[in-house]
Coordinates of C-alpha atoms in Angstrom, one line a residue:
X1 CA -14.9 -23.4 -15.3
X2 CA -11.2 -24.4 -15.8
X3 CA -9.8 -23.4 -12.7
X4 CA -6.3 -22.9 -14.0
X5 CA -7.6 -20.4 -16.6
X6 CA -9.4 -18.4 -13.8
X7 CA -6.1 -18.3 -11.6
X8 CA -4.5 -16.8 -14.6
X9 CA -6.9 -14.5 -15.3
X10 CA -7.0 -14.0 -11.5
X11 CA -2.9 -13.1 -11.4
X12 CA -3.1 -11.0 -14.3
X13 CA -5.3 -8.8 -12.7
X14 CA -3.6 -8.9 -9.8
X15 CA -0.5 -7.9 -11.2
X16 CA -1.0 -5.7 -14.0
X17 CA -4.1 -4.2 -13.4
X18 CA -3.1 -0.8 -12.6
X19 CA -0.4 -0.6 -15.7
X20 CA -3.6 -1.6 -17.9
X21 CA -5.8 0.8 -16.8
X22 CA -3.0 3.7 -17.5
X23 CA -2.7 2.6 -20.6
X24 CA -6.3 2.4 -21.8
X25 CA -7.1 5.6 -20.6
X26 CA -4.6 7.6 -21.3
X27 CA -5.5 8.6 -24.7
X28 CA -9.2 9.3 -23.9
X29 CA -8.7 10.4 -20.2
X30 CA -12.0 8.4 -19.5
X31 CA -10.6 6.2 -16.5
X32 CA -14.3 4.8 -16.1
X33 CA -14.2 3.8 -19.4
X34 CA -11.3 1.9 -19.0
X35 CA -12.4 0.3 -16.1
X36 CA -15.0 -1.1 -17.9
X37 CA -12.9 -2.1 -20.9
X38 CA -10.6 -4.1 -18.8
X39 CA -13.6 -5.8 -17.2
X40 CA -15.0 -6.8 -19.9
X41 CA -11.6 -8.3 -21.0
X42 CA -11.6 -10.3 -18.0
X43 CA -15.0 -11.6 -18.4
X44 CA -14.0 -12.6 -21.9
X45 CA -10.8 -14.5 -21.0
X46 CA -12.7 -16.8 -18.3
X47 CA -14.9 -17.4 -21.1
X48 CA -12.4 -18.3 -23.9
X49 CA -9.4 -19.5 -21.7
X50 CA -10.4 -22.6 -20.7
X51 CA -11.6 -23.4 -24.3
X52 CA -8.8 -22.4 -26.1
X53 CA -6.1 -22.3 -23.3
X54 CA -4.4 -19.4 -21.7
X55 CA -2.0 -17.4 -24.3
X56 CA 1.1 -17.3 -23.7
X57 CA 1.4 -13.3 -22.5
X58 CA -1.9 -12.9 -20.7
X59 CA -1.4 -9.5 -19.7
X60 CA -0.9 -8.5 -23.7
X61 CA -4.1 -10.7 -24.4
X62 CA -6.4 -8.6 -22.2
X63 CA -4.3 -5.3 -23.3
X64 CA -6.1 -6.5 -26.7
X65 CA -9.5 -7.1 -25.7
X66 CA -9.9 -4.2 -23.7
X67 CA -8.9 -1.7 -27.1
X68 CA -10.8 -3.5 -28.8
X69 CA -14.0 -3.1 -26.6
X70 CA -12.7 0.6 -25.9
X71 CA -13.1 1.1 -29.6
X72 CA -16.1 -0.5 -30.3
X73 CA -17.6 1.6 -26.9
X74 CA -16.2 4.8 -28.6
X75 CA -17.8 3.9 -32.4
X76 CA -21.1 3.3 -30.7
X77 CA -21.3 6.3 -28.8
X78 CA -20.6 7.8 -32.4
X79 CA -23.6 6.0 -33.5
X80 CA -21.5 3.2 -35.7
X81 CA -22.9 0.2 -36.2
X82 CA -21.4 -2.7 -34.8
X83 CA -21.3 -6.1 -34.1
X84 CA -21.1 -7.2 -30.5
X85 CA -18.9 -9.9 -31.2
X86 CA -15.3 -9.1 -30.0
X87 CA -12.9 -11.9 -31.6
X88 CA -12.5 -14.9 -28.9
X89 CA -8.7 -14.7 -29.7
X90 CA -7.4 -11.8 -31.6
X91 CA -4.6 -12.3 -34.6
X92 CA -2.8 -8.8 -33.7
X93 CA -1.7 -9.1 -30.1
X94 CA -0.9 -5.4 -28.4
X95 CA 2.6 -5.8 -26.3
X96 CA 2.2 -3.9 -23.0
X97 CA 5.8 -4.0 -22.4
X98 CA 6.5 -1.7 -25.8
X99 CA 4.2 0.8 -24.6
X100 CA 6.0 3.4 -22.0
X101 CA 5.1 3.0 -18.6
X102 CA 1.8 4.9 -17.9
X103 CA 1.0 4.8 -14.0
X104 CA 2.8 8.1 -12.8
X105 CA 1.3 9.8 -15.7
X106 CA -2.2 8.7 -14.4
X107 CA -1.3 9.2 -10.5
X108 CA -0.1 12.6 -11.2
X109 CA -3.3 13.0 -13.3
X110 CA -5.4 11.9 -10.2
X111 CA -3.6 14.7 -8.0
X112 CA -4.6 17.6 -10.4
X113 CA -5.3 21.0 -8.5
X114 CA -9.0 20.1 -10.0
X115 CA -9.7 17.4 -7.9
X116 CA -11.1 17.2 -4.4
X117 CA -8.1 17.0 -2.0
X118 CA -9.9 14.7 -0.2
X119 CA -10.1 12.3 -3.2
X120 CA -6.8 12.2 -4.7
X121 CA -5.0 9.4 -2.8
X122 CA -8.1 7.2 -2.5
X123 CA -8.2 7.7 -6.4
X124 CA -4.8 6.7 -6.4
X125 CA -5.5 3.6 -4.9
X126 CA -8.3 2.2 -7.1
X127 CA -7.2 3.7 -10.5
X128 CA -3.8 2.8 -10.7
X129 CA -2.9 0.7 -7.2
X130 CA -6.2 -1.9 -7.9
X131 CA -7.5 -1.5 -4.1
X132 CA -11.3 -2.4 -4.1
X133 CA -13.7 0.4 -2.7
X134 CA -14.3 -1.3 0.7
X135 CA -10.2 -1.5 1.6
X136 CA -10.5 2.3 0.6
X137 CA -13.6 3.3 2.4
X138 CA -12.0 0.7 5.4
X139 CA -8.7 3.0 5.6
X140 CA -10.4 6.4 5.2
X141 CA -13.2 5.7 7.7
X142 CA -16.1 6.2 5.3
X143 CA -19.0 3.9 4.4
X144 CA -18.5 1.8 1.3
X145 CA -21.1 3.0 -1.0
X146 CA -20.3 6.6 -0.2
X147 CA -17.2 6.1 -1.0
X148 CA -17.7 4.0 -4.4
X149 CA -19.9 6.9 -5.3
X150 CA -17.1 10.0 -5.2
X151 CA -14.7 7.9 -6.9
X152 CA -17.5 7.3 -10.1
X153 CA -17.9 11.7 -9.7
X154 CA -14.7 12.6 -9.6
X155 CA -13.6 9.8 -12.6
X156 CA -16.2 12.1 -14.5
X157 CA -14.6 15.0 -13.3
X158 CA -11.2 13.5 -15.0
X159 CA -12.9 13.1 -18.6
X160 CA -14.9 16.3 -18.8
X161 CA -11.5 18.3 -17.7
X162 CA -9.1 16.7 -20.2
X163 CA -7.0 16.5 -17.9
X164 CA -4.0 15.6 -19.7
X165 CA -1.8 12.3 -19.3
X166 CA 1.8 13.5 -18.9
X167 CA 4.4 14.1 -16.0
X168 CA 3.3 18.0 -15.4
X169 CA 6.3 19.9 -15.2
X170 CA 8.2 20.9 -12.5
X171 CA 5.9 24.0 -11.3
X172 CA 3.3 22.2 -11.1
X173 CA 4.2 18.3 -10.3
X174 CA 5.4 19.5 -6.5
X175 CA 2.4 20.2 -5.6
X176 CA 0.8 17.1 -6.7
X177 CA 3.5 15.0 -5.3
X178 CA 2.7 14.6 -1.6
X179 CA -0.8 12.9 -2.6
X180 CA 1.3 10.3 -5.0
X181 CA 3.3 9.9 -2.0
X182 CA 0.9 9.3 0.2
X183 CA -1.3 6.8 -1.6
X184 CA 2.2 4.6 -2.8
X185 CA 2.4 4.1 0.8
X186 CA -1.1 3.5 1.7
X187 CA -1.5 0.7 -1.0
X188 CA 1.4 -0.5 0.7
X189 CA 0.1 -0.2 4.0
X190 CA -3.1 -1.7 3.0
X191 CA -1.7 -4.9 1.4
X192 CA 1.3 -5.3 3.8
X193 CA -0.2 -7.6 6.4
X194 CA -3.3 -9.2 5.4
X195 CA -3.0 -8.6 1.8
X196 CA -2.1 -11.2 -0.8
X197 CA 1.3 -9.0 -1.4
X198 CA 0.6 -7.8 -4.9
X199 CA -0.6 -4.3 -4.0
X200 CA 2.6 -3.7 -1.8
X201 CA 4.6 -5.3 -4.3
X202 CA 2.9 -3.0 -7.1
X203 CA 3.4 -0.2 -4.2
X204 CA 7.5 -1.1 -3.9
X205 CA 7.8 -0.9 -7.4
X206 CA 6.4 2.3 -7.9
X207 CA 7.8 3.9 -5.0
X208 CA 11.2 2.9 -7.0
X209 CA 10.3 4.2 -10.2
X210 CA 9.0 7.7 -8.9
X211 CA 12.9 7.7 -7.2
X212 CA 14.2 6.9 -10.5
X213 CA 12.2 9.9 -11.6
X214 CA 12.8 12.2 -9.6
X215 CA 16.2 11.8 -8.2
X216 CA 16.4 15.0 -6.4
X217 CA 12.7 14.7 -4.4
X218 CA 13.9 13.7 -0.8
X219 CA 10.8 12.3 -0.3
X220 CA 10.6 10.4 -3.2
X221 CA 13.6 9.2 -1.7
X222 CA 12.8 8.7 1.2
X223 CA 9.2 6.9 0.6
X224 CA 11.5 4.0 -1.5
X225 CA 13.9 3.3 1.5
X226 CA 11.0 3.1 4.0
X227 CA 8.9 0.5 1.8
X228 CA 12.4 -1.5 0.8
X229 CA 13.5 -1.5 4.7
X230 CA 10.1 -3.1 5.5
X231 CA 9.6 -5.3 2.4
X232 CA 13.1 -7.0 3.0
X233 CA 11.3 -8.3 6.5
X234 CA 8.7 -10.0 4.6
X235 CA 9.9 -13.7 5.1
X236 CA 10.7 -13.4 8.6
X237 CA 7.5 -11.4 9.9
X238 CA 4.9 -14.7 10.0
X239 CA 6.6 -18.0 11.4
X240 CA 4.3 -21.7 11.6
X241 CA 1.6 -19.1 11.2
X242 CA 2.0 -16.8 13.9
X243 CA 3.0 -13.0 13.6
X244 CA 6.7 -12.3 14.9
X245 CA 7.4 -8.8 16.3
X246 CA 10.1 -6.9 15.1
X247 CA 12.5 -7.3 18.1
X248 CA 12.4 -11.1 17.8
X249 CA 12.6 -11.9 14.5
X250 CA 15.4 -13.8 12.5
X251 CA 17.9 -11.6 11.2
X252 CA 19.1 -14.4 8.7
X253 CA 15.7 -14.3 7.2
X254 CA 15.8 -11.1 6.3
X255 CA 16.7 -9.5 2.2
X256 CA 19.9 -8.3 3.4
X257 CA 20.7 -6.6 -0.5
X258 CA 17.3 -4.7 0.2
X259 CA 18.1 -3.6 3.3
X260 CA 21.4 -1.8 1.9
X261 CA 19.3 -0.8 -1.2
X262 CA 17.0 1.0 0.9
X263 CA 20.2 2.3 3.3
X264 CA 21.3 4.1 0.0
X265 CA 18.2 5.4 -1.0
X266 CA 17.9 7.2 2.8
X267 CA 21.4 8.4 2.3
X268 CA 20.9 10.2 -0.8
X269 CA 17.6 11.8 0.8
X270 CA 19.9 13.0 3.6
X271 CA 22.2 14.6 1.5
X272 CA 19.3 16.6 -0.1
X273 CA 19.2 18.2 3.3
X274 CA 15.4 18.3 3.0
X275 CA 14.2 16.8 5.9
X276 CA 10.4 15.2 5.3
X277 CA 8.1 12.6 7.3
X278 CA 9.4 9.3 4.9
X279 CA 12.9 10.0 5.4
X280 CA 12.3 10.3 9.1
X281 CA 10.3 6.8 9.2
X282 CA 12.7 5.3 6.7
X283 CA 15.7 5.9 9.3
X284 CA 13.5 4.8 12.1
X285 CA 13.7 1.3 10.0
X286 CA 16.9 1.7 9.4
X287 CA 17.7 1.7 12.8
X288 CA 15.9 -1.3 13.3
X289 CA 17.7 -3.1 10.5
X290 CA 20.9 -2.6 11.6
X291 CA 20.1 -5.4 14.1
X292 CA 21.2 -7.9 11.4
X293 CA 24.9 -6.1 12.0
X294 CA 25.4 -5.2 15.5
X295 CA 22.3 -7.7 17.1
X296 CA 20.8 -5.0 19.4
X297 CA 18.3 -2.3 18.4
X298 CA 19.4 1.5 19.7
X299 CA 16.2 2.7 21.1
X300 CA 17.6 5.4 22.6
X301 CA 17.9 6.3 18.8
X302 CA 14.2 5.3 18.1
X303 CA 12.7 6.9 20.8
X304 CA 14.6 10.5 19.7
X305 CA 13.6 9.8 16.3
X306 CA 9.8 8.9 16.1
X307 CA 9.5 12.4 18.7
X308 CA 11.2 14.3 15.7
X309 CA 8.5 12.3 13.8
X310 CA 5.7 13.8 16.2
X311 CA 6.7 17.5 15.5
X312 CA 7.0 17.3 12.2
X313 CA 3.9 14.8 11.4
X314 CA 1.4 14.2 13.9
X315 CA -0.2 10.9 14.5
X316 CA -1.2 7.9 16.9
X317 CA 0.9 5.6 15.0
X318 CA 4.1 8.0 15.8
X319 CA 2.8 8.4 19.5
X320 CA 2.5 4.4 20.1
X321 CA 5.9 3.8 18.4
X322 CA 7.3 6.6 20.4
X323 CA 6.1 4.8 23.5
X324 CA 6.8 1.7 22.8
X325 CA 10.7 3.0 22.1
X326 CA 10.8 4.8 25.0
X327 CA 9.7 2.0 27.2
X328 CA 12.3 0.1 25.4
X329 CA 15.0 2.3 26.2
X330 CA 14.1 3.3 30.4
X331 CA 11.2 1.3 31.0
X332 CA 7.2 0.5 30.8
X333 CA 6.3 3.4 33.1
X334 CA 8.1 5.9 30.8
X335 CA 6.2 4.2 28.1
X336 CA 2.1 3.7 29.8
X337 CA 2.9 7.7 30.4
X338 CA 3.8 8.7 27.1
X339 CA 0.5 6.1 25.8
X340 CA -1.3 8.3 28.4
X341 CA -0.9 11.5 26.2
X342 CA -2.7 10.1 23.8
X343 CA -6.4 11.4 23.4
X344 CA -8.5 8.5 24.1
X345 CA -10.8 8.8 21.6
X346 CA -7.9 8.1 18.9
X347 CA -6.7 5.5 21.0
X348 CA -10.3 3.7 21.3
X349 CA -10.5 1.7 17.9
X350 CA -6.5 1.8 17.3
X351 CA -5.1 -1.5 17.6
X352 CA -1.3 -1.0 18.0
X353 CA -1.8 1.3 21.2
X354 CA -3.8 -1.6 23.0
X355 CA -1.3 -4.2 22.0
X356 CA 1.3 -2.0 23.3
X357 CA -0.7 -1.3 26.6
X358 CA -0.6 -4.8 27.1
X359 CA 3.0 -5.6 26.7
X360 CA 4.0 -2.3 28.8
X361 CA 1.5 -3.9 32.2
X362 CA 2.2 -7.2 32.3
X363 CA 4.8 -7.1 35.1
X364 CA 3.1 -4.5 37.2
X365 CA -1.0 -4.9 36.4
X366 CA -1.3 -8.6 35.0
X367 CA -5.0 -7.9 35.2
X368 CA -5.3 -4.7 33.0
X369 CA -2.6 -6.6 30.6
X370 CA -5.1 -9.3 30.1
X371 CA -7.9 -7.2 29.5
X372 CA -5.7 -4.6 27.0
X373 CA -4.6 -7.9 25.2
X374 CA -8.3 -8.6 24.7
X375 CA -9.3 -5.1 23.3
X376 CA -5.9 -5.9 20.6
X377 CA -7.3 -9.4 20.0
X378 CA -11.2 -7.7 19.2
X379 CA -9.6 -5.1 16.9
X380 CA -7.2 -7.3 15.2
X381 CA -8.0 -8.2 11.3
X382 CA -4.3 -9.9 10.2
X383 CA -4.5 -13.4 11.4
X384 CA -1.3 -14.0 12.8
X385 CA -1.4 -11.3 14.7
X386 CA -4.7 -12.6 16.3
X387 CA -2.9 -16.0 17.3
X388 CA 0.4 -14.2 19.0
X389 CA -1.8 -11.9 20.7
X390 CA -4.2 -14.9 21.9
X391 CA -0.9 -16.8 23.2
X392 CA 0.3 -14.1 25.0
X393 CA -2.9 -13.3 26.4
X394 CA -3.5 -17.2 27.6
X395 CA 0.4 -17.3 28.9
X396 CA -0.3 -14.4 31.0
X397 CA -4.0 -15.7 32.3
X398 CA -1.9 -18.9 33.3
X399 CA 0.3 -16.7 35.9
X400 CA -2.1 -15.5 37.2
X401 CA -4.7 -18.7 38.2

């Protein structure tokens, strides 16, 4: 195989996958269906690709192929004779960019008061956002296969519905928001770290266009400036391989026309005057960011900010961030008694809390520092994460021999 056609094929999956789906099925509401389309398009371009060479709009080339094999699915199921033979390069080429922008049309579609609550976001997340079942079933605590098999149900749910493709209107699309909301920034969240940065980069520019959208949703607001605070710290996050916490990172390095992008996102959600759970972590970022102006961090500010964030939406992450803060602002033992609060049973398989623990013992329990940095190290799954907390871990084991 021509490995320069199976990269391309490889990036135009990665990056357009979602926006082909939408389009596919928004006619037929079968999402399954155009699943299958698309895959077969794929299959088809690692086929003909590295014999006829990669067109020159591969996204519109598998746009193609996949009508075309939707059609020819739909005529058979009519009992229409057909040739199996789909044209290895078709003469009429279907331009994705001319066609309007399906994806919020098919999240708001996947947040329909028919579907399971419970299903929505993780919906989301395959249909439109292109996370693989076992990064879903990974985030929502679930076993794979169970979790492959509720998305195929509720898909079939979808088609026999009708549910129609279209922004619902106003009545009914707040509602429906939060879970569009919420999986934006759990595709995001998923791809951030360990990711190959398409899904947050997918996640960042949906985020933006639901803001364009809905210019007087706070939250929509709000959701845009938190992602566009964090992606601007992309470059400076990993150095020579090895994760760089927020604190210590290089302020030069960071997408400073982001950052005041994001700022003035946050400030038009504050002027909404409808305070929400991404507006409050979009100013907790904000606070951070304006390091690269004033070079210190306000944790006073943080720590009153994520306990706002504790009332109003519960959740280990908020507790550990509220600690680590706190610990900032008046010291570790403020901090291990505020990670103390914190039921032990969410804290058990939680990595943040145990890197935390760690950093908050080393000056007064070396011992149970080394031993907190080694439950962080067993639970860690982004790489250079793994090798800061190994170094810290062996710096601290050489004070103490």
């Amino acid at each position: 195989m021509n490995l320069a056609s199976a990269r391309a094929a490889e990036d135009a999956a990665r990056a357009s996958y979602g926006k082909l789906i939408a389009i596919l099925a928004a006619r037929s509401g079968d999402i399954a269906a155009a699943e299958d389309a698309l895959a077969d398009a794929f299959v088809q371009a690692l086929r003909v690709w590295p014999e006829k060479g990669i067109p020159d709009r591969p996204e519109a080339w598998l746009l193609t192929v996949a009508k075309n094999r939707r059609t020819d699915a739909m005529r058979r199921s009519a009992r229409i004779t057909l040739t199996d033979e789909v044209p290895d390069m078709p003469d009429t080429i279907v331009d994705p960019d001319a066609i309007p922008d399906k994806r919020l049309e098919l999240m708001f579609v996947c947040a329909h008061p028919a579907i399971d609550a419970a299903l929505r976001t993780p919906l989301m997340l395959q249909s439109v956002l292109g996370a693989d079942a076992v990064q879903i079933a990974r985030v929502f605590l679930v076993p794979h296969a169970a979790m492959a098999q509720r998305l195929v149900r509720v898909k079939r749910k979808i088609k026999a519905a009708r549910i129609p493709f279209v922004l619902p209107d106003e009545v009914d699309l707040s509602p429906r928001l939060d879970a569009v909301l919420q999986a934006i920034y759990a595709a995001f969240a998923i791809d951030w770290q360990d990711g190959a940065g398409d899904l947050s980069h997918e996640a960042h520019f949906l985020a933006n266009l639901l803001a364009d959208q809905m210019p007087d949703s706070a939250e929509a607001q709000g959701l845009a400036a938190l992602i566009g605070f964090v992606e601007a710290r992309r470059a400076a996050g990993v150095q020579d391989g090895i994760y760089v916490p927020l604190q210590d990172q290089n302020t030069d390095l960071w997408n400073h026309p982001l950052i005041d992008r994001a700022a003035h996102r946050l400030t038009r959600a504050s002027a909404l005057g409808k305070i929400g759970r991404f507006q409050l972590e979009a100013a907790i970022q904000s606070v951070h960011a304006q390091r690269h102006l004033t070079g210190e961090t306000n944790w006073r500010a943080l720590s009153q900010l994520y306990t706002g964030l504790l009332h109003l939406h519960p959740s280990i992450g908020a507790a550990v961030g509220r600690a680590a803060a706190t610990a900032q602002d008046v010291g570790a033992i403020e901090g291990l008694r505020l990670l103390d609060l914190i039921d032990p049973a969410d804290a058990k398989d939680f990595q943040p809390y145990w890197a935390t623990r760690a950093h908050l013992l080393v000056d007064t329990s070396p011992q149970q520092a080394a031993e907190a940095y080694s439950r962080a190290i067993d639970l860690s799954t982004f790489e250079p994460a793994t090798a800061w907390l190994v170094a810290r871990r062996k710096a601290l084991r050489s004070q103490l021999s």
